[in-house]
Amino acid sequence: MDSGMMITSKQDDDGDEAQTGMSGGGRIVAVSNRVGPIRGAARAGGLAVALIEALRQSRGLWFGWSGKTAVSEGSTQVESAGSFEVATIDLTPSEHEDYYNGFANRCLWPLFHYRIDLTTYDRHFYEGYQRVNVRFARALQPLLREDDRVWVHDYHLISCGQSLRDMGCKQSMGFFLHIPFPSREVVLTLPHHEKLIQSLFAYDLIGFQTERDRERFFDYAVNELEGVEQRGDTLYVHGRKVRVEAFPIGIDAAGYADFVYSEDGQRQWMRARNALRGRTQVIGVDRMDYTKGLPERLAAFERLLADYPDTRGRVEYLQIAPPTREGVPEYAELKQRLELAASQINGRYGEVDWTPLRYLNRTLSRRALAGLYRASRIGLVTPLRDGMNLIAKEYVAAQDPQDPGVLVLSRFAGAAAQMKAALIVNPYDTVGVAEAMQTARYMGLEERRQRHAELMQGLLDEDISHWREDFVRELRLATDKRKAA
């Protein structure tokens, strides 16, 4: 091991060395931009819940950035987290600026969400991104065992697998992209797109959220990298073969439904019911991000009030939009737009005893949100582009099956492919979104129950455990086929 690496010894919960695997094979080694949270993972939800269970079952390792910056690179910190290990590195301020703020979030994030107008094409950022991907690989490589299965996550670390291969790593490796993969024409606007996308072929398995994402990747690989498609699920590019599949991520639907009955859930449910006094609540919950379609959504709500006078005094819209990436000009501008739009709607339509729109720019716990979802007759989830969108799934999971609310969902959210019983809308069509909200208001109980039952069954059938186990199983199969070839 490198002399600059600090390793703490670890034993599993029974005091024996960790050596068992999940679904056969060795450890799961999860690699992501940030590690954690470990404590309170259930409250955080999403990826943390899925990865921690896989790591526990395989006595694995979670590797990533500590979230801290330091003047120099420093050492790798390895700590015990019960039945698995956590390894982290710090980034220097320049690495954080070029890799994270720069290429990842000012280039790849907008580009992959089709916002070419907001994409910063800076080769200096790209070089910094590549350097950090190499650094991740250099810090991780000494920690790997021969039979490990490495699972790299998201757009921050596309090149990490290639860097590991360049260092001689032969372990099984898979990559999962949590955000959309854009059309070929959009990818082509990125300088060095060939090198970046070709680096994905270092993996044995590539996973996308939807079949559409998978199809767009195939289109790019075949037409730009001279790839050859085999059997519909495999691509052969420049001597390297990779399996490519769709793995729609889910939630712990049964567990989230229980959040409604938690202390926070019940408190928020009661507060909302008492404040509404029989009015219909529409709810939206989104990070403050230009991909979420928040200005368009507020415009659709204003259209609802304008076109359907019976909503006035009877419908309230609660938009929760926690801040994100503060200090970035595009996000500051978005916040100002939303505050102005909310003020104008309330000024135009509000009454002494009725505020049509309530806007909260802060974070609430998942348990508190579960109570607010239960109190809301309409869930409004209308991103302009989203890899999946788990808010849509959490809204459905929180509903009362005997008297459920209605989900209004953007066709451009990955979740729309699975959640066909929602009211599917075009978020750019404010009139259409307003019509869908009005339809949801008057939808009969039996139809609401039928739609909810279909949606909930889908959440249970393809929950977070299914996603995790499906990917790990397919990674093992893809690696076995590579070794047998």
Short mmCIF file of C-alpha atoms in Angstrom, two decimals:
data_model
loop_
_atom_site.label_atom_id
_atom_site.label_comp_id
_atom_site.label_asym_id
_atom_site.label_seq_id
_atom_site.Cartn_x
_atom_site.Cartn_y
_atom_site.Cartn_z
CA MET A 1 0.00 0.00 0.00
CA ASP A 2 1.05 3.62 -0.50
CA SER A 3 2.97 5.00 2.43
CA GLY A 4 0.71 8.02 2.48
CA MET A 5 -2.41 5.95 3.04
CA MET A 6 -3.79 5.49 6.55
CA ILE A 7 -5.70 2.22 6.98
CA THR A 8 -7.62 1.29 10.11
CA SER A 9 -8.09 -2.39 10.78
CA LYS A 10 -11.60 -3.73 10.77
CA GLN A 11 -13.58 -6.82 11.70
CA ASP A 12 -17.18 -7.64 10.95
CA ASP A 13 -19.99 -7.67 13.52
CA ASP A 14 -19.12 -11.19 14.67
CA GLY A 15 -15.42 -10.41 15.18
CA ASP A 16 -14.33 -12.45 12.15
CA GLU A 17 -12.67 -11.00 9.09
CA ALA A 18 -15.24 -9.87 6.54
CA GLN A 19 -15.15 -12.21 3.59
CA THR A 20 -18.66 -13.12 2.49
CA GLY A 21 -20.16 -11.83 -0.75
CA MET A 22 -23.57 -10.75 -1.98
CA SER A 23 -25.12 -13.06 -4.58
CA GLY A 24 -21.77 -14.89 -4.87
CA GLY A 25 -18.34 -13.44 -5.54
CA GLY A 26 -16.41 -10.94 -3.44
CA ARG A 27 -17.08 -7.58 -1.90
CA ILE A 28 -19.15 -4.81 -3.42
CA VAL A 29 -16.95 -1.73 -3.72
CA ALA A 30 -19.18 1.29 -4.24
CA VAL A 31 -17.52 4.39 -5.73
CA SER A 32 -19.39 7.69 -5.70
CA ASN A 33 -18.55 11.38 -5.65
CA ARG A 34 -19.64 11.70 -2.01
CA VAL A 35 -19.79 9.04 0.69
CA GLY A 36 -22.75 8.82 3.02
CA PRO A 37 -24.62 9.56 5.00
CA ILE A 38 -24.04 6.35 6.95
CA ARG A 39 -25.92 7.31 10.08
CA GLY A 40 -29.46 8.34 9.24
CA ALA A 41 -29.31 6.75 5.79
CA ALA A 42 -33.01 5.87 5.97
CA ARG A 43 -33.81 9.55 6.49
CA ALA A 44 -31.63 10.49 3.51
CA GLY A 45 -33.11 7.76 1.33
CA GLY A 46 -32.23 7.02 -2.27
CA LEU A 47 -28.76 5.78 -3.12
CA ALA A 48 -27.50 5.65 0.47
CA VAL A 49 -30.16 3.10 1.46
CA ALA A 50 -29.45 0.87 -1.54
CA LEU A 51 -25.68 0.94 -1.28
CA ILE A 52 -25.46 0.43 2.47
CA GLU A 53 -27.52 -2.75 2.28
CA ALA A 54 -25.34 -4.10 -0.54
CA LEU A 55 -22.20 -3.18 1.38
CA ARG A 56 -23.42 -4.83 4.54
CA GLN A 57 -24.32 -8.05 2.76
CA SER A 58 -20.96 -8.27 0.99
CA ARG A 59 -18.81 -6.83 3.82
CA GLY A 60 -17.87 -4.23 1.25
CA LEU A 61 -16.22 -0.85 0.86
CA TRP A 62 -17.64 2.59 0.04
CA PHE A 63 -15.11 4.95 -1.51
CA GLY A 64 -15.47 8.62 -2.41
CA TRP A 65 -14.82 12.26 -1.61
CA SER A 66 -15.04 13.26 2.06
CA GLY A 67 -16.82 16.51 1.23
CA LYS A 68 -13.82 18.46 2.59
CA THR A 69 -11.13 20.47 0.86
CA ALA A 70 -7.49 20.57 1.91
CA VAL A 71 -4.45 22.48 0.69
CA SER A 72 -2.64 19.26 -0.25
CA GLU A 73 -3.89 15.87 -1.42
CA GLY A 74 -3.30 14.15 1.91
CA SER A 75 -3.93 10.48 2.70
CA THR A 76 -6.84 8.13 2.21
CA GLN A 77 -8.87 7.71 5.38
CA VAL A 78 -10.35 4.24 5.91
CA GLU A 79 -12.79 3.66 8.75
CA SER A 80 -15.11 0.94 9.95
CA ALA A 81 -18.84 1.40 9.49
CA GLY A 82 -19.93 -1.76 11.26
CA SER A 83 -20.08 -4.57 8.73
CA PHE A 84 -18.36 -2.64 5.94
CA GLU A 85 -15.66 -0.01 5.44
CA VAL A 86 -15.69 3.60 4.31
CA ALA A 87 -12.71 5.18 2.54
CA THR A 88 -12.52 8.88 1.72
CA ILE A 89 -10.14 11.42 0.23
CA ASP A 90 -10.13 15.21 0.44
CA LEU A 91 -9.97 17.42 -2.64
CA THR A 92 -7.81 20.49 -3.04
CA PRO A 93 -9.68 23.76 -3.67
CA SER A 94 -8.57 23.78 -7.31
CA GLU A 95 -9.69 20.17 -7.78
CA HIS A 96 -13.06 20.97 -6.26
CA GLU A 97 -13.46 23.99 -8.52
CA ASP A 98 -12.44 22.32 -11.78
CA TYR A 99 -13.80 18.80 -11.27
CA TYR A 100 -16.93 19.34 -9.17
CA ASN A 101 -18.11 22.91 -9.66
CA GLY A 102 -16.63 23.08 -13.14
CA PHE A 103 -16.90 20.07 -15.42
CA ALA A 104 -19.38 17.99 -13.41
CA ASN A 105 -21.90 20.68 -12.52
CA ARG A 106 -21.36 23.46 -15.05
CA CYS A 107 -20.81 21.20 -18.04
CA LEU A 108 -22.09 17.61 -17.70
CA TRP A 109 -25.12 18.38 -15.52
CA PRO A 110 -26.71 20.97 -17.86
CA LEU A 111 -25.57 19.12 -21.00
CA PHE A 112 -27.07 15.78 -19.95
CA HIS A 113 -30.31 17.62 -19.10
CA TYR A 114 -30.42 19.18 -22.58
CA ARG A 115 -29.53 22.70 -21.39
CA ILE A 116 -26.86 23.49 -23.97
CA ASP A 117 -27.52 27.19 -23.34
CA LEU A 118 -26.25 26.79 -19.76
CA THR A 119 -23.34 24.46 -20.53
CA THR A 120 -19.83 25.76 -19.92
CA TYR A 121 -17.45 24.22 -22.47
CA ASP A 122 -14.14 24.85 -20.71
CA ARG A 123 -11.24 22.50 -21.53
CA HIS A 124 -9.52 23.49 -18.31
CA PHE A 125 -12.49 22.05 -16.39
CA TYR A 126 -12.29 18.86 -18.45
CA GLU A 127 -8.61 18.43 -17.65
CA GLY A 128 -9.34 18.92 -13.95
CA TYR A 129 -12.13 16.35 -14.16
CA GLN A 130 -9.82 13.79 -15.71
CA ARG A 131 -7.13 14.43 -13.09
CA VAL A 132 -9.55 13.85 -10.22
CA ASN A 133 -10.89 10.67 -11.84
CA VAL A 134 -7.30 9.42 -12.04
CA ARG A 135 -6.75 10.43 -8.44
CA PHE A 136 -9.84 8.53 -7.30
CA ALA A 137 -8.53 5.45 -9.11
CA ARG A 138 -5.03 5.86 -7.69
CA ALA A 139 -6.36 6.05 -4.13
CA LEU A 140 -8.80 3.17 -4.62
CA GLN A 141 -6.53 0.70 -6.43
CA PRO A 142 -4.45 -0.36 -3.36
CA LEU A 143 -7.65 -1.11 -1.43
CA LEU A 144 -9.05 -3.54 -4.01
CA ARG A 145 -9.06 -7.31 -3.72
CA GLU A 146 -8.89 -9.63 -6.69
CA ASP A 147 -12.52 -10.80 -6.46
CA ASP A 148 -14.09 -7.38 -5.71
CA ARG A 149 -16.97 -6.07 -7.79
CA VAL A 150 -16.56 -2.33 -8.31
CA TRP A 151 -19.76 -0.30 -8.77
CA VAL A 152 -19.10 3.28 -9.92
CA HIS A 153 -21.89 5.85 -9.70
CA ASP A 154 -22.89 8.81 -11.81
CA TYR A 155 -21.57 11.51 -14.07
CA HIS A 156 -18.84 12.73 -11.75
CA LEU A 157 -16.81 9.54 -12.27
CA ILE A 158 -17.35 8.42 -15.86
CA SER A 159 -13.60 8.05 -16.45
CA CYS A 160 -12.75 6.33 -13.16
CA GLY A 161 -13.13 2.82 -14.55
CA GLN A 162 -10.78 3.51 -17.45
CA SER A 163 -8.23 4.92 -15.01
CA LEU A 164 -8.45 1.73 -12.94
CA ARG A 165 -7.97 -0.42 -16.05
CA ASP A 166 -4.95 1.68 -17.04
CA MET A 167 -3.47 0.80 -13.63
CA GLY A 168 -3.91 -2.89 -14.35
CA CYS A 169 -7.12 -3.54 -12.41
CA LYS A 170 -8.95 -6.59 -13.75
CA GLN A 171 -11.80 -6.63 -11.25
CA SER A 172 -15.43 -6.79 -12.28
CA MET A 173 -16.62 -3.21 -12.84
CA GLY A 174 -20.03 -1.67 -13.43
CA PHE A 175 -21.21 1.91 -13.92
CA PHE A 176 -24.64 3.41 -13.28
CA LEU A 177 -25.73 6.81 -14.59
CA HIS A 178 -28.35 8.39 -12.34
CA ILE A 179 -29.16 11.29 -14.67
CA PRO A 180 -30.45 11.17 -18.27
CA PHE A 181 -28.20 10.26 -21.17
CA PRO A 182 -28.83 12.85 -23.90
CA SER A 183 -29.36 12.43 -27.60
CA ARG A 184 -26.36 12.04 -29.89
CA GLU A 185 -26.68 15.57 -31.28
CA VAL A 186 -26.42 17.00 -27.76
CA VAL A 187 -23.40 14.87 -26.83
CA LEU A 188 -21.63 15.99 -30.00
CA THR A 189 -21.51 19.58 -28.71
CA LEU A 190 -19.05 18.46 -25.99
CA PRO A 191 -15.34 18.77 -26.84
CA HIS A 192 -13.57 15.45 -26.25
CA HIS A 193 -16.90 13.63 -26.27
CA GLU A 194 -15.36 10.60 -27.99
CA LYS A 195 -12.72 10.09 -25.30
CA LEU A 196 -15.15 10.65 -22.45
CA ILE A 197 -17.87 8.31 -23.70
CA GLN A 198 -15.42 5.68 -24.93
CA SER A 199 -14.01 5.49 -21.39
CA LEU A 200 -17.31 3.88 -20.36
CA PHE A 201 -16.25 0.79 -22.28
CA ALA A 202 -13.77 0.02 -19.51
CA TYR A 203 -16.75 -1.31 -17.53
CA ASP A 204 -18.33 -4.75 -17.86
CA LEU A 205 -21.85 -3.37 -17.35
CA ILE A 206 -23.35 0.08 -17.93
CA GLY A 207 -26.71 0.86 -16.37
CA PHE A 208 -29.17 3.61 -17.28
CA GLN A 209 -32.43 4.70 -15.68
CA THR A 210 -34.67 4.06 -18.70
CA GLU A 211 -34.81 2.22 -22.00
CA ARG A 212 -34.78 5.57 -23.80
CA ASP A 213 -31.45 6.45 -22.17
CA ARG A 214 -30.07 3.06 -23.17
CA GLU A 215 -31.25 3.53 -26.76
CA ARG A 216 -29.62 6.97 -26.99
CA PHE A 217 -26.34 5.52 -25.75
CA PHE A 218 -26.51 2.76 -28.38
CA ASP A 219 -27.20 5.38 -31.06
CA TYR A 220 -24.15 7.38 -30.05
CA ALA A 221 -21.85 4.33 -29.77
CA VAL A 222 -22.88 2.84 -33.11
CA ASN A 223 -22.76 6.08 -35.09
CA GLU A 224 -19.85 7.92 -33.46
CA LEU A 225 -17.60 5.17 -32.08
CA GLU A 226 -18.23 2.63 -34.87
CA GLY A 227 -19.68 0.28 -32.28
CA VAL A 228 -21.32 -3.01 -33.17
CA GLU A 229 -24.55 -4.05 -31.46
CA GLN A 230 -24.80 -7.68 -30.41
CA ARG A 231 -27.97 -9.41 -29.20
CA GLY A 232 -29.63 -6.12 -28.38
CA ASP A 233 -27.93 -5.70 -25.01
CA THR A 234 -24.20 -5.73 -25.82
CA LEU A 235 -21.92 -3.25 -27.58
CA TYR A 236 -18.51 -4.01 -29.06
CA VAL A 237 -16.26 -0.96 -29.48
CA HIS A 238 -12.54 -0.97 -30.37
CA GLY A 239 -11.83 -4.37 -28.88
CA ARG A 240 -13.96 -3.93 -25.80
CA LYS A 241 -17.35 -5.54 -25.15
CA VAL A 242 -19.85 -4.15 -22.62
CA ARG A 243 -23.39 -5.05 -21.51
CA VAL A 244 -25.81 -2.12 -21.48
CA GLU A 245 -29.11 -2.35 -19.61
CA ALA A 246 -31.83 -0.19 -18.08
CA PHE A 247 -32.22 -0.44 -14.31
CA PRO A 248 -34.93 1.99 -13.13
CA ILE A 249 -34.13 2.95 -9.56
CA GLY A 250 -36.90 2.60 -6.99
CA ILE A 251 -37.62 3.45 -3.37
CA ASP A 252 -38.37 1.44 -0.25
CA ALA A 253 -42.08 1.89 -0.89
CA ALA A 254 -43.33 -0.05 2.13
CA GLY A 255 -40.86 1.69 4.43
CA TYR A 256 -41.75 5.13 3.09
CA ALA A 257 -45.46 4.46 3.58
CA ASP A 258 -44.71 3.92 7.28
CA PHE A 259 -43.14 7.39 7.50
CA VAL A 260 -46.65 8.83 7.41
CA TYR A 261 -47.23 7.38 10.89
CA SER A 262 -43.98 8.70 12.35
CA GLU A 263 -44.05 11.59 14.81
CA ASP A 264 -42.92 14.09 12.16
CA GLY A 265 -45.29 12.64 9.58
CA GLN A 266 -48.34 12.82 11.82
CA ARG A 267 -47.46 16.33 13.02
CA GLN A 268 -47.19 17.71 9.49
CA TRP A 269 -50.30 15.86 8.33
CA MET A 270 -52.36 17.32 11.18
CA ARG A 271 -50.96 20.83 10.71
CA ALA A 272 -51.73 20.74 7.00
CA ARG A 273 -55.26 19.41 7.50
CA ASN A 274 -56.02 22.03 10.14
CA ALA A 275 -54.62 24.84 7.99
CA LEU A 276 -56.40 23.73 4.81
CA ARG A 277 -59.86 23.58 6.41
CA GLY A 278 -61.25 21.43 3.62
CA ARG A 279 -59.37 23.05 0.78
CA THR A 280 -57.50 20.98 -1.81
CA GLN A 281 -53.72 21.06 -1.50
CA VAL A 282 -51.40 20.69 -4.48
CA ILE A 283 -47.82 19.89 -3.51
CA GLY A 284 -44.50 20.15 -5.31
CA VAL A 285 -41.15 19.21 -3.76
CA ASP A 286 -37.97 19.87 -5.73
CA ARG A 287 -34.39 20.96 -5.31
CA MET A 288 -33.82 24.50 -6.51
CA ASP A 289 -32.65 23.50 -9.97
CA TYR A 290 -33.39 24.71 -13.49
CA THR A 291 -34.11 21.14 -14.62
CA LYS A 292 -37.19 20.89 -12.38
CA GLY A 293 -39.44 23.21 -14.38
CA LEU A 294 -40.39 25.34 -11.39
CA PRO A 295 -41.20 28.61 -13.24
CA GLU A 296 -43.32 26.64 -15.73
CA ARG A 297 -45.09 24.90 -12.85
CA LEU A 298 -45.98 28.15 -11.12
CA ALA A 299 -47.25 29.46 -14.46
CA ALA A 300 -49.46 26.36 -14.80
CA PHE A 301 -50.89 26.93 -11.31
CA GLU A 302 -51.63 30.54 -12.19
CA ARG A 303 -53.35 29.29 -15.36
CA LEU A 304 -55.45 26.95 -13.19
CA LEU A 305 -56.64 29.91 -11.12
CA ALA A 306 -57.29 32.01 -14.22
CA ASP A 307 -59.13 29.38 -16.28
CA TYR A 308 -61.10 27.68 -13.50
CA PRO A 309 -62.62 30.27 -11.14
CA ASP A 310 -64.02 27.51 -8.92
CA THR A 311 -60.45 26.89 -7.70
CA ARG A 312 -60.19 30.32 -6.10
CA GLY A 313 -60.44 30.07 -2.35
CA ARG A 314 -60.62 26.27 -2.64
CA VAL A 315 -57.15 25.21 -3.85
CA GLU A 316 -53.76 25.92 -2.31
CA TYR A 317 -50.38 25.11 -3.81
CA LEU A 318 -47.44 24.29 -1.54
CA GLN A 319 -44.05 24.39 -3.26
CA ILE A 320 -41.04 23.25 -1.25
CA ALA A 321 -37.77 24.10 -3.00
CA PRO A 322 -34.66 23.61 -0.85
CA PRO A 323 -31.61 25.62 -1.93
CA THR A 324 -28.81 23.89 -3.80
CA ARG A 325 -25.43 24.96 -5.21
CA GLU A 326 -25.67 28.36 -3.59
CA GLY A 327 -23.38 30.95 -5.12
CA VAL A 328 -23.93 29.69 -8.68
CA PRO A 329 -25.46 32.56 -10.71
CA GLU A 330 -28.03 30.40 -12.56
CA TYR A 331 -29.47 29.14 -9.26
CA ALA A 332 -29.56 32.57 -7.66
CA GLU A 333 -31.43 33.88 -10.70
CA LEU A 334 -33.90 30.99 -10.52
CA LYS A 335 -34.60 31.68 -6.85
CA GLN A 336 -35.35 35.33 -7.63
CA ARG A 337 -37.69 34.31 -10.48
CA LEU A 338 -39.64 31.98 -8.24
CA GLU A 339 -39.97 34.48 -5.41
CA LEU A 340 -41.23 37.12 -7.85
CA ALA A 341 -43.70 34.71 -9.49
CA ALA A 342 -45.05 33.57 -6.11
CA SER A 343 -45.49 37.16 -4.99
CA GLN A 344 -47.33 38.09 -8.19
CA ILE A 345 -49.70 35.11 -7.97
CA ASN A 346 -50.56 35.83 -4.36
CA GLY A 347 -50.94 39.53 -5.05
CA ARG A 348 -53.24 38.91 -8.00
CA TYR A 349 -55.45 36.17 -6.58
CA GLY A 350 -55.01 36.11 -2.80
CA GLU A 351 -57.76 37.00 -0.36
CA VAL A 352 -57.72 38.07 3.28
CA ASP A 353 -58.44 34.49 4.35
CA TRP A 354 -56.74 32.61 1.50
CA THR A 355 -53.17 32.51 0.22
CA PRO A 356 -53.16 30.54 -3.03
CA LEU A 357 -49.43 29.74 -3.09
CA ARG A 358 -47.07 28.97 -0.23
CA TYR A 359 -43.40 28.76 -1.11
CA LEU A 360 -40.79 27.28 1.27
CA ASN A 361 -37.10 27.62 0.40
CA ARG A 362 -35.81 25.13 2.97
CA THR A 363 -35.30 21.42 3.59
CA LEU A 364 -37.81 19.22 5.41
CA SER A 365 -37.20 15.66 6.60
CA ARG A 366 -38.52 12.75 4.54
CA ARG A 367 -40.86 11.85 7.41
CA ALA A 368 -42.29 15.37 7.51
CA LEU A 369 -42.73 15.31 3.73
CA ALA A 370 -44.59 12.00 3.97
CA GLY A 371 -47.20 13.68 6.16
CA LEU A 372 -47.52 16.61 3.76
CA TYR A 373 -47.88 14.24 0.79
CA ARG A 374 -50.68 12.40 2.60
CA ALA A 375 -52.50 15.70 3.14
CA SER A 376 -52.21 16.67 -0.55
CA ARG A 377 -54.88 15.68 -3.06
CA ILE A 378 -52.55 16.42 -5.99
CA GLY A 379 -48.84 15.71 -6.35
CA LEU A 380 -47.32 17.96 -9.03
CA VAL A 381 -44.04 16.53 -10.38
CA THR A 382 -43.22 18.25 -13.67
CA PRO A 383 -39.46 18.40 -14.34
CA LEU A 384 -38.30 19.51 -17.77
CA ARG A 385 -35.91 16.55 -17.74
CA ASP A 386 -35.12 14.03 -15.01
CA GLY A 387 -33.25 10.74 -14.84
CA MET A 388 -35.95 9.15 -12.68
CA ASN A 389 -37.50 11.41 -9.99
CA LEU A 390 -38.12 9.63 -6.72
CA ILE A 391 -40.40 12.39 -5.38
CA ALA A 392 -43.12 11.03 -7.67
CA LYS A 393 -42.70 7.59 -6.12
CA GLU A 394 -42.61 8.88 -2.56
CA TYR A 395 -45.82 10.87 -3.12
CA VAL A 396 -47.63 7.72 -4.25
CA ALA A 397 -46.21 5.63 -1.39
CA ALA A 398 -47.46 8.15 1.18
CA GLN A 399 -51.09 8.11 0.03
CA ASP A 400 -54.03 6.56 1.85
CA PRO A 401 -55.07 3.61 -0.38
CA GLN A 402 -58.70 4.16 0.58
CA ASP A 403 -58.70 7.84 -0.35
CA PRO A 404 -55.56 8.51 -2.41
CA GLY A 405 -54.39 11.64 -4.13
CA VAL A 406 -53.54 11.93 -7.82
CA LEU A 407 -50.04 12.21 -9.29
CA VAL A 408 -49.54 14.67 -12.15
CA LEU A 409 -46.23 13.68 -13.75
CA SER A 410 -44.02 15.07 -16.50
CA ARG A 411 -43.51 12.85 -19.51
CA PHE A 412 -39.84 13.88 -19.37
CA ALA A 413 -39.23 12.30 -15.97
CA GLY A 414 -37.75 8.82 -16.15
CA ALA A 415 -40.45 7.68 -13.74
CA ALA A 416 -43.12 8.27 -16.41
CA ALA A 417 -42.12 5.05 -18.18
CA GLN A 418 -43.05 3.05 -15.07
CA MET A 419 -45.90 5.17 -13.70
CA LYS A 420 -48.38 5.16 -16.55
CA ALA A 421 -51.37 5.37 -14.19
CA ALA A 422 -50.37 8.92 -13.29
CA LEU A 423 -51.75 11.86 -15.26
CA ILE A 424 -48.87 12.32 -17.74
CA VAL A 425 -48.33 15.88 -18.94
CA ASN A 426 -46.00 18.03 -21.02
CA PRO A 427 -44.44 20.50 -18.53
CA TYR A 428 -43.99 23.10 -21.27
CA ASP A 429 -47.77 23.13 -21.86
CA THR A 430 -49.06 25.24 -18.97
CA VAL A 431 -52.67 24.95 -20.17
CA GLY A 432 -52.37 21.16 -20.32
CA VAL A 433 -50.87 20.97 -16.82
CA ALA A 434 -53.66 23.19 -15.49
CA GLU A 435 -56.24 20.93 -17.13
CA ALA A 436 -54.62 17.89 -15.52
CA MET A 437 -54.80 19.49 -12.07
CA GLN A 438 -58.47 20.28 -12.62
CA THR A 439 -59.08 16.69 -13.77
CA ALA A 440 -57.35 15.44 -10.62
CA ARG A 441 -59.55 17.66 -8.44
CA TYR A 442 -62.76 16.06 -9.70
CA MET A 443 -61.52 12.53 -10.24
CA GLY A 444 -63.86 10.02 -8.61
CA LEU A 445 -62.85 7.87 -5.68
CA GLU A 446 -62.95 4.57 -7.56
CA GLU A 447 -60.69 5.83 -10.36
CA ARG A 448 -58.28 7.32 -7.84
CA ARG A 449 -58.12 3.98 -6.00
CA GLN A 450 -57.51 2.06 -9.21
CA ARG A 451 -54.75 4.38 -10.36
CA HIS A 452 -53.09 4.35 -6.96
CA ALA A 453 -53.27 0.56 -6.65
CA GLU A 454 -51.54 0.15 -10.02
CA LEU A 455 -48.86 2.71 -9.17
CA MET A 456 -48.23 1.27 -5.70
CA GLN A 457 -47.93 -2.27 -7.01
CA GLY A 458 -45.30 -1.07 -9.46
CA LEU A 459 -43.36 0.59 -6.63
CA LEU A 460 -43.42 -2.62 -4.60
CA ASP A 461 -42.46 -4.83 -7.55
CA GLU A 462 -39.53 -2.62 -8.60
CA ASP A 463 -38.34 -1.21 -5.31
CA ILE A 464 -34.84 -0.15 -4.28
CA SER A 465 -33.87 -3.72 -3.32
CA HIS A 466 -34.92 -4.99 -6.76
CA TRP A 467 -32.79 -2.30 -8.43
CA ARG A 468 -29.73 -3.10 -6.33
CA GLU A 469 -29.99 -6.88 -6.64
CA ASP A 470 -30.74 -6.72 -10.36
CA PHE A 471 -27.66 -4.61 -11.08
CA VAL A 472 -25.33 -6.73 -8.93
CA ARG A 473 -26.63 -9.95 -10.52
CA GLU A 474 -26.20 -8.61 -14.06
CA LEU A 475 -22.73 -7.34 -13.23
CA ARG A 476 -21.70 -10.82 -12.14
CA LEU A 477 -23.15 -12.37 -15.30
CA ALA A 478 -21.53 -9.78 -17.58
CA THR A 479 -18.16 -10.38 -15.94
CA ASP A 480 -18.49 -14.15 -16.16
CA LYS A 481 -19.17 -13.86 -19.90
CA ARG A 482 -16.14 -11.59 -20.39
CA LYS A 483 -13.85 -14.02 -18.59
CA ALA A 484 -15.25 -16.97 -20.54
CA ALA A 485 -14.78 -15.25 -23.92
#
